[in-house]
Amino acid sequence: MNGETKRPPQKWRKPVLFVAALLIAFLLGFVPTWFSAHQRAQELNAAQTSLRVRQMQCELASAAIDARRGEYEQARLAASSFFTAARDEMDRQQGSAFSSKQQDALRSLLAQRDELITLLARSDPASADRLSDLYVSFRDIIGSQPPR
């Protein structure tokens, strides 16, 4: 022999290279798909958060309109729905639609709940003005701030 030793053929080398190539191909397809799915999940969360706020705003507007029209029971139900949704949103640990500053401002609005519901239950015409003022205050609090 001329000083070189021949290596025996390695039967496992081809299957290992094949598996490695398959793994790389899988990852090349998986990573972009996962990234895209993650982005879509974030967009969905932002849309759902925005929707919750807009639904609250709609409930409050509906209550104000119903009270103006003298439909106090419907106004009471819509106002109650608004107050419940606002309280639930503020109680969320993570993913709340409201910043801490907005939550502080909303607490004063939520403090009016019992008095306003009582006015509506008594069919008091003053409730329409109170609901309108509440709507304007809520709109000012939420502003046009994008969801967090």
Short mmCIF file of N, CA and C in Angstrom, two decimals:
data_model
loop_
_atom_site.label_atom_id
_atom_site.label_comp_id
_atom_site.label_asym_id
_atom_site.label_seq_id
_atom_site.Cartn_x
_atom_site.Cartn_y
_atom_site.Cartn_z
N MET A 1 0.83 -1.17 0.00
CA MET A 1 0.00 0.00 0.00
C MET A 1 0.87 1.23 0.00
N ASN A 2 0.31 2.27 -0.46
CA ASN A 2 1.08 3.49 -0.60
C ASN A 2 0.88 4.45 0.58
N GLY A 3 0.53 4.00 1.72
CA GLY A 3 0.41 4.81 2.91
C GLY A 3 -1.01 5.29 3.18
N GLU A 4 -1.86 5.13 2.21
CA GLU A 4 -3.24 5.56 2.41
C GLU A 4 -4.07 4.36 2.79
N THR A 5 -4.94 4.59 3.72
CA THR A 5 -5.85 3.51 4.08
C THR A 5 -7.21 3.83 3.52
N LYS A 6 -7.81 2.84 2.97
CA LYS A 6 -9.14 3.02 2.40
C LYS A 6 -10.18 2.97 3.51
N ARG A 7 -11.12 3.91 3.40
CA ARG A 7 -12.23 3.91 4.35
C ARG A 7 -13.30 2.99 3.82
N PRO A 8 -13.90 2.27 4.70
CA PRO A 8 -15.02 1.45 4.24
C PRO A 8 -16.19 2.39 3.91
N PRO A 9 -17.00 2.06 2.94
CA PRO A 9 -18.13 2.92 2.58
C PRO A 9 -19.08 3.07 3.78
N GLN A 10 -19.52 4.29 3.97
CA GLN A 10 -20.43 4.56 5.09
C GLN A 10 -21.86 4.52 4.57
N LYS A 11 -22.56 3.49 4.98
CA LYS A 11 -23.92 3.29 4.51
C LYS A 11 -24.89 4.30 5.12
N TRP A 12 -24.59 4.84 6.23
CA TRP A 12 -25.51 5.74 6.92
C TRP A 12 -25.41 7.18 6.41
N ARG A 13 -24.39 7.50 5.66
CA ARG A 13 -24.17 8.89 5.24
C ARG A 13 -25.29 9.40 4.34
N LYS A 14 -25.70 8.63 3.35
CA LYS A 14 -26.75 9.08 2.43
C LYS A 14 -28.08 9.28 3.15
N PRO A 15 -28.52 8.34 3.97
CA PRO A 15 -29.80 8.58 4.67
C PRO A 15 -29.75 9.80 5.60
N VAL A 16 -28.63 10.03 6.25
CA VAL A 16 -28.51 11.19 7.14
C VAL A 16 -28.58 12.48 6.32
N LEU A 17 -27.89 12.51 5.20
CA LEU A 17 -27.94 13.70 4.34
C LEU A 17 -29.35 13.92 3.80
N PHE A 18 -30.03 12.83 3.46
CA PHE A 18 -31.40 12.92 2.96
C PHE A 18 -32.33 13.49 4.03
N VAL A 19 -32.21 12.98 5.26
CA VAL A 19 -33.04 13.47 6.36
C VAL A 19 -32.71 14.94 6.66
N ALA A 20 -31.44 15.30 6.62
CA ALA A 20 -31.05 16.69 6.85
C ALA A 20 -31.63 17.60 5.78
N ALA A 21 -31.59 17.15 4.53
CA ALA A 21 -32.16 17.95 3.44
C ALA A 21 -33.67 18.10 3.61
N LEU A 22 -34.34 17.03 4.02
CA LEU A 22 -35.79 17.11 4.27
C LEU A 22 -36.09 18.08 5.41
N LEU A 23 -35.30 18.04 6.46
CA LEU A 23 -35.50 18.93 7.59
C LEU A 23 -35.31 20.39 7.18
N ILE A 24 -34.30 20.66 6.41
CA ILE A 24 -34.06 22.02 5.92
C ILE A 24 -35.21 22.48 5.03
N ALA A 25 -35.67 21.61 4.15
CA ALA A 25 -36.79 21.97 3.28
C ALA A 25 -38.05 22.23 4.11
N PHE A 26 -38.28 21.42 5.12
CA PHE A 26 -39.44 21.62 6.00
C PHE A 26 -39.36 22.97 6.70
N LEU A 27 -38.19 23.27 7.25
CA LEU A 27 -38.03 24.54 7.96
C LEU A 27 -38.16 25.74 7.02
N LEU A 28 -37.68 25.59 5.80
CA LEU A 28 -37.82 26.68 4.83
C LEU A 28 -39.29 26.97 4.51
N GLY A 29 -40.12 25.98 4.61
CA GLY A 29 -41.55 26.20 4.40
C GLY A 29 -42.28 26.56 5.68
N PHE A 30 -41.84 26.02 6.81
CA PHE A 30 -42.54 26.22 8.07
C PHE A 30 -42.35 27.62 8.65
N VAL A 31 -41.14 28.11 8.65
CA VAL A 31 -40.84 29.39 9.29
C VAL A 31 -41.64 30.54 8.67
N PRO A 32 -41.66 30.71 7.36
CA PRO A 32 -42.48 31.81 6.81
C PRO A 32 -43.98 31.63 7.09
N THR A 33 -44.45 30.40 7.07
CA THR A 33 -45.86 30.14 7.35
C THR A 33 -46.18 30.48 8.81
N TRP A 34 -45.31 30.08 9.72
CA TRP A 34 -45.52 30.40 11.13
C TRP A 34 -45.50 31.90 11.36
N PHE A 35 -44.56 32.59 10.73
CA PHE A 35 -44.46 34.04 10.87
C PHE A 35 -45.72 34.72 10.36
N SER A 36 -46.20 34.28 9.23
CA SER A 36 -47.43 34.83 8.66
C SER A 36 -48.63 34.56 9.57
N ALA A 37 -48.73 33.36 10.09
CA ALA A 37 -49.83 33.02 11.00
C ALA A 37 -49.76 33.86 12.27
N HIS A 38 -48.57 34.09 12.76
CA HIS A 38 -48.39 34.91 13.96
C HIS A 38 -48.85 36.35 13.70
N GLN A 39 -48.50 36.89 12.55
CA GLN A 39 -48.94 38.24 12.19
C GLN A 39 -50.45 38.31 12.07
N ARG A 40 -51.05 37.31 11.45
CA ARG A 40 -52.51 37.29 11.30
C ARG A 40 -53.21 37.19 12.65
N ALA A 41 -52.62 36.44 13.56
CA ALA A 41 -53.19 36.32 14.91
C ALA A 41 -53.15 37.67 15.62
N GLN A 42 -52.06 38.41 15.46
CA GLN A 42 -51.97 39.74 16.06
C GLN A 42 -52.99 40.69 15.44
N GLU A 43 -53.15 40.62 14.12
CA GLU A 43 -54.14 41.47 13.45
C GLU A 43 -55.55 41.12 13.91
N LEU A 44 -55.83 39.84 14.07
CA LEU A 44 -57.14 39.41 14.55
C LEU A 44 -57.40 39.93 15.96
N ASN A 45 -56.41 39.83 16.82
CA ASN A 45 -56.55 40.33 18.18
C ASN A 45 -56.82 41.83 18.20
N ALA A 46 -56.10 42.58 17.37
CA ALA A 46 -56.32 44.03 17.29
C ALA A 46 -57.72 44.35 16.77
N ALA A 47 -58.18 43.59 15.79
CA ALA A 47 -59.52 43.82 15.25
C ALA A 47 -60.60 43.49 16.28
N GLN A 48 -60.40 42.42 17.03
CA GLN A 48 -61.38 42.05 18.06
C GLN A 48 -61.42 43.09 19.18
N THR A 49 -60.27 43.62 19.54
CA THR A 49 -60.21 44.65 20.57
C THR A 49 -60.94 45.90 20.11
N SER A 50 -60.67 46.31 18.89
CA SER A 50 -61.35 47.48 18.33
C SER A 50 -62.85 47.26 18.24
N LEU A 51 -63.24 46.06 17.87
CA LEU A 51 -64.66 45.73 17.77
C LEU A 51 -65.35 45.83 19.12
N ARG A 52 -64.69 45.36 20.17
CA ARG A 52 -65.29 45.43 21.51
C ARG A 52 -65.56 46.88 21.91
N VAL A 53 -64.61 47.76 21.62
CA VAL A 53 -64.79 49.18 21.95
C VAL A 53 -65.92 49.78 21.13
N ARG A 54 -65.96 49.47 19.85
CA ARG A 54 -67.00 50.03 18.98
C ARG A 54 -68.38 49.49 19.36
N GLN A 55 -68.44 48.25 19.82
CA GLN A 55 -69.73 47.71 20.27
C GLN A 55 -70.21 48.43 21.52
N MET A 56 -69.28 48.74 22.42
CA MET A 56 -69.66 49.51 23.61
C MET A 56 -70.17 50.89 23.22
N GLN A 57 -69.47 51.52 22.29
CA GLN A 57 -69.87 52.84 21.83
C GLN A 57 -71.26 52.77 21.18
N CYS A 58 -71.50 51.75 20.42
CA CYS A 58 -72.79 51.57 19.76
C CYS A 58 -73.90 51.35 20.78
N GLU A 59 -73.65 50.55 21.80
CA GLU A 59 -74.64 50.31 22.85
C GLU A 59 -75.00 51.62 23.56
N LEU A 60 -74.00 52.42 23.85
CA LEU A 60 -74.25 53.68 24.53
C LEU A 60 -75.00 54.66 23.64
N ALA A 61 -74.63 54.71 22.37
CA ALA A 61 -75.36 55.57 21.42
C ALA A 61 -76.80 55.11 21.29
N SER A 62 -77.00 53.82 21.22
CA SER A 62 -78.35 53.27 21.12
C SER A 62 -79.18 53.64 22.35
N ALA A 63 -78.56 53.56 23.52
CA ALA A 63 -79.27 53.92 24.75
C ALA A 63 -79.67 55.39 24.73
N ALA A 64 -78.77 56.25 24.28
CA ALA A 64 -79.08 57.69 24.22
C ALA A 64 -80.21 57.97 23.24
N ILE A 65 -80.18 57.33 22.09
CA ILE A 65 -81.23 57.53 21.09
C ILE A 65 -82.57 57.00 21.60
N ASP A 66 -82.55 55.81 22.17
CA ASP A 66 -83.80 55.24 22.70
C ASP A 66 -84.40 56.11 23.79
N ALA A 67 -83.56 56.65 24.66
CA ALA A 67 -84.07 57.52 25.73
C ALA A 67 -84.67 58.80 25.15
N ARG A 68 -84.06 59.34 24.12
CA ARG A 68 -84.60 60.54 23.45
C ARG A 68 -85.98 60.25 22.85
N ARG A 69 -86.15 59.05 22.38
CA ARG A 69 -87.43 58.67 21.76
C ARG A 69 -88.46 58.23 22.79
N GLY A 70 -88.08 58.20 24.05
CA GLY A 70 -89.02 57.80 25.09
C GLY A 70 -89.11 56.30 25.29
N GLU A 71 -88.22 55.56 24.69
CA GLU A 71 -88.19 54.10 24.83
C GLU A 71 -87.21 53.75 25.95
N TYR A 72 -87.65 54.00 27.17
CA TYR A 72 -86.76 53.92 28.32
C TYR A 72 -86.33 52.50 28.67
N GLU A 73 -87.18 51.54 28.46
CA GLU A 73 -86.80 50.16 28.77
C GLU A 73 -85.69 49.68 27.83
N GLN A 74 -85.83 49.97 26.55
CA GLN A 74 -84.77 49.60 25.60
C GLN A 74 -83.49 50.37 25.92
N ALA A 75 -83.63 51.63 26.29
CA ALA A 75 -82.47 52.44 26.66
C ALA A 75 -81.80 51.87 27.91
N ARG A 76 -82.60 51.42 28.86
CA ARG A 76 -82.05 50.84 30.09
C ARG A 76 -81.26 49.57 29.79
N LEU A 77 -81.81 48.74 28.92
CA LEU A 77 -81.11 47.50 28.55
C LEU A 77 -79.80 47.79 27.83
N ALA A 78 -79.83 48.75 26.90
CA ALA A 78 -78.61 49.09 26.16
C ALA A 78 -77.58 49.73 27.08
N ALA A 79 -78.02 50.59 27.99
CA ALA A 79 -77.09 51.22 28.93
C ALA A 79 -76.48 50.17 29.85
N SER A 80 -77.31 49.26 30.32
CA SER A 80 -76.81 48.18 31.19
C SER A 80 -75.78 47.33 30.45
N SER A 81 -76.05 47.05 29.19
CA SER A 81 -75.11 46.28 28.38
C SER A 81 -73.78 47.04 28.23
N PHE A 82 -73.86 48.35 28.01
CA PHE A 82 -72.65 49.17 27.91
C PHE A 82 -71.84 49.09 29.20
N PHE A 83 -72.49 49.32 30.33
CA PHE A 83 -71.78 49.33 31.61
C PHE A 83 -71.15 47.97 31.90
N THR A 84 -71.85 46.90 31.59
CA THR A 84 -71.32 45.56 31.81
C THR A 84 -70.10 45.31 30.93
N ALA A 85 -70.21 45.67 29.65
CA ALA A 85 -69.09 45.45 28.72
C ALA A 85 -67.89 46.30 29.11
N ALA A 86 -68.13 47.54 29.52
CA ALA A 86 -67.02 48.42 29.93
C ALA A 86 -66.33 47.86 31.17
N ARG A 87 -67.10 47.39 32.13
CA ARG A 87 -66.52 46.81 33.35
C ARG A 87 -65.73 45.55 33.00
N ASP A 88 -66.29 44.70 32.16
CA ASP A 88 -65.58 43.48 31.75
C ASP A 88 -64.26 43.81 31.06
N GLU A 89 -64.28 44.82 30.21
CA GLU A 89 -63.07 45.20 29.48
C GLU A 89 -62.02 45.75 30.44
N MET A 90 -62.44 46.50 31.42
CA MET A 90 -61.49 47.05 32.39
C MET A 90 -60.93 45.95 33.29
N ASP A 91 -61.70 44.89 33.51
CA ASP A 91 -61.25 43.79 34.37
C ASP A 91 -60.30 42.82 33.66
N ARG A 92 -60.14 42.97 32.37
CA ARG A 92 -59.22 42.08 31.64
C ARG A 92 -57.80 42.31 32.16
N GLN A 93 -57.09 41.24 32.41
CA GLN A 93 -55.72 41.35 32.90
C GLN A 93 -54.77 41.77 31.77
N GLN A 94 -54.90 41.09 30.65
CA GLN A 94 -54.06 41.41 29.49
C GLN A 94 -54.96 41.62 28.30
N GLY A 95 -54.53 42.47 27.41
CA GLY A 95 -55.28 42.67 26.18
C GLY A 95 -56.46 43.60 26.31
N SER A 96 -56.49 44.40 27.37
CA SER A 96 -57.59 45.35 27.53
C SER A 96 -57.51 46.40 26.42
N ALA A 97 -58.65 46.82 25.96
CA ALA A 97 -58.70 47.84 24.92
C ALA A 97 -58.36 49.22 25.47
N PHE A 98 -58.38 49.36 26.79
CA PHE A 98 -58.17 50.66 27.42
C PHE A 98 -56.82 50.74 28.09
N SER A 99 -56.15 51.87 27.89
CA SER A 99 -54.90 52.12 28.60
C SER A 99 -55.24 52.44 30.06
N SER A 100 -54.24 52.51 30.90
CA SER A 100 -54.50 52.80 32.31
C SER A 100 -55.08 54.20 32.47
N LYS A 101 -54.65 55.14 31.65
CA LYS A 101 -55.19 56.50 31.70
C LYS A 101 -56.67 56.49 31.32
N GLN A 102 -57.01 55.74 30.28
CA GLN A 102 -58.41 55.64 29.86
C GLN A 102 -59.24 54.95 30.94
N GLN A 103 -58.68 53.94 31.58
CA GLN A 103 -59.40 53.24 32.63
C GLN A 103 -59.71 54.17 33.80
N ASP A 104 -58.76 55.03 34.13
CA ASP A 104 -59.01 55.99 35.21
C ASP A 104 -60.17 56.91 34.85
N ALA A 105 -60.20 57.38 33.61
CA ALA A 105 -61.28 58.26 33.17
C ALA A 105 -62.61 57.51 33.12
N LEU A 106 -62.57 56.24 32.73
CA LEU A 106 -63.81 55.46 32.64
C LEU A 106 -64.41 55.15 34.00
N ARG A 107 -63.58 55.10 35.02
CA ARG A 107 -64.12 54.81 36.36
C ARG A 107 -65.17 55.84 36.78
N SER A 108 -64.92 57.11 36.43
CA SER A 108 -65.91 58.14 36.79
C SER A 108 -67.21 57.95 36.01
N LEU A 109 -67.11 57.46 34.77
CA LEU A 109 -68.32 57.19 34.00
C LEU A 109 -69.08 56.01 34.58
N LEU A 110 -68.35 54.98 34.97
CA LEU A 110 -68.99 53.79 35.51
C LEU A 110 -69.64 54.05 36.87
N ALA A 111 -69.16 55.08 37.55
CA ALA A 111 -69.75 55.42 38.85
C ALA A 111 -71.18 55.93 38.70
N GLN A 112 -71.55 56.35 37.51
CA GLN A 112 -72.89 56.88 37.26
C GLN A 112 -73.90 55.78 36.95
N ARG A 113 -73.46 54.57 36.90
CA ARG A 113 -74.30 53.46 36.45
C ARG A 113 -75.63 53.36 37.20
N ASP A 114 -75.56 53.21 38.50
CA ASP A 114 -76.78 52.96 39.27
C ASP A 114 -77.79 54.10 39.14
N GLU A 115 -77.28 55.32 39.24
CA GLU A 115 -78.17 56.48 39.13
C GLU A 115 -78.83 56.55 37.76
N LEU A 116 -78.06 56.30 36.73
CA LEU A 116 -78.59 56.37 35.37
C LEU A 116 -79.59 55.25 35.09
N ILE A 117 -79.29 54.05 35.54
CA ILE A 117 -80.22 52.93 35.36
C ILE A 117 -81.53 53.21 36.10
N THR A 118 -81.42 53.82 37.28
CA THR A 118 -82.63 54.16 38.04
C THR A 118 -83.46 55.20 37.31
N LEU A 119 -82.81 56.22 36.75
CA LEU A 119 -83.54 57.23 35.97
C LEU A 119 -84.28 56.59 34.80
N LEU A 120 -83.62 55.67 34.13
CA LEU A 120 -84.25 55.00 32.99
C LEU A 120 -85.40 54.11 33.45
N ALA A 121 -85.24 53.45 34.57
CA ALA A 121 -86.31 52.59 35.09
C ALA A 121 -87.54 53.41 35.48
N ARG A 122 -87.31 54.67 35.87
CA ARG A 122 -88.42 55.56 36.24
C ARG A 122 -88.96 56.33 35.03
N SER A 123 -88.40 56.06 33.87
CA SER A 123 -88.80 56.75 32.63
C SER A 123 -88.64 58.26 32.76
N ASP A 124 -87.55 58.66 33.38
CA ASP A 124 -87.27 60.08 33.59
C ASP A 124 -86.66 60.67 32.32
N PRO A 125 -87.27 61.74 31.77
CA PRO A 125 -86.73 62.35 30.55
C PRO A 125 -85.31 62.91 30.72
N ALA A 126 -84.90 63.20 31.94
CA ALA A 126 -83.55 63.70 32.18
C ALA A 126 -82.49 62.66 31.82
N SER A 127 -82.89 61.41 31.77
CA SER A 127 -81.93 60.35 31.45
C SER A 127 -81.38 60.49 30.03
N ALA A 128 -82.17 61.07 29.13
CA ALA A 128 -81.71 61.23 27.75
C ALA A 128 -80.51 62.17 27.69
N ASP A 129 -80.59 63.29 28.41
CA ASP A 129 -79.46 64.22 28.44
C ASP A 129 -78.25 63.60 29.12
N ARG A 130 -78.49 62.87 30.18
CA ARG A 130 -77.39 62.22 30.89
C ARG A 130 -76.70 61.20 30.00
N LEU A 131 -77.48 60.43 29.25
CA LEU A 131 -76.89 59.44 28.34
C LEU A 131 -76.12 60.11 27.21
N SER A 132 -76.65 61.21 26.71
CA SER A 132 -75.95 61.94 25.65
C SER A 132 -74.61 62.46 26.16
N ASP A 133 -74.62 63.02 27.37
CA ASP A 133 -73.37 63.50 27.96
C ASP A 133 -72.39 62.35 28.20
N LEU A 134 -72.93 61.24 28.65
CA LEU A 134 -72.10 60.05 28.88
C LEU A 134 -71.47 59.57 27.57
N TYR A 135 -72.25 59.58 26.51
CA TYR A 135 -71.74 59.16 25.20
C TYR A 135 -70.60 60.07 24.75
N VAL A 136 -70.80 61.38 24.87
CA VAL A 136 -69.75 62.32 24.46
C VAL A 136 -68.49 62.12 25.30
N SER A 137 -68.66 61.91 26.60
CA SER A 137 -67.50 61.67 27.47
C SER A 137 -66.77 60.38 27.07
N PHE A 138 -67.53 59.33 26.81
CA PHE A 138 -66.92 58.06 26.40
C PHE A 138 -66.16 58.23 25.09
N ARG A 139 -66.77 58.91 24.15
CA ARG A 139 -66.12 59.14 22.85
C ARG A 139 -64.83 59.93 23.03
N ASP A 140 -64.85 60.93 23.92
CA ASP A 140 -63.63 61.70 24.18
C ASP A 140 -62.55 60.85 24.83
N ILE A 141 -62.96 59.94 25.70
CA ILE A 141 -61.99 59.08 26.39
C ILE A 141 -61.32 58.12 25.41
N ILE A 142 -62.13 57.47 24.58
CA ILE A 142 -61.53 56.49 23.67
C ILE A 142 -60.84 57.17 22.51
N GLY A 143 -61.30 58.35 22.13
CA GLY A 143 -60.67 59.10 21.05
C GLY A 143 -60.49 58.26 19.81
N SER A 144 -59.42 58.52 19.11
CA SER A 144 -59.11 57.74 17.91
C SER A 144 -57.86 56.92 18.13
N GLN A 145 -57.56 56.66 19.40
CA GLN A 145 -56.38 55.87 19.74
C GLN A 145 -56.52 54.46 19.22
N PRO A 146 -55.51 53.97 18.49
CA PRO A 146 -55.58 52.58 18.02
C PRO A 146 -55.51 51.62 19.19
N PRO A 147 -56.08 50.44 19.03
CA PRO A 147 -56.05 49.45 20.11
C PRO A 147 -54.63 49.07 20.47
N ARG A 148 -54.45 48.72 21.75
CA ARG A 148 -53.12 48.33 22.21
C ARG A 148 -52.91 46.87 22.00
#
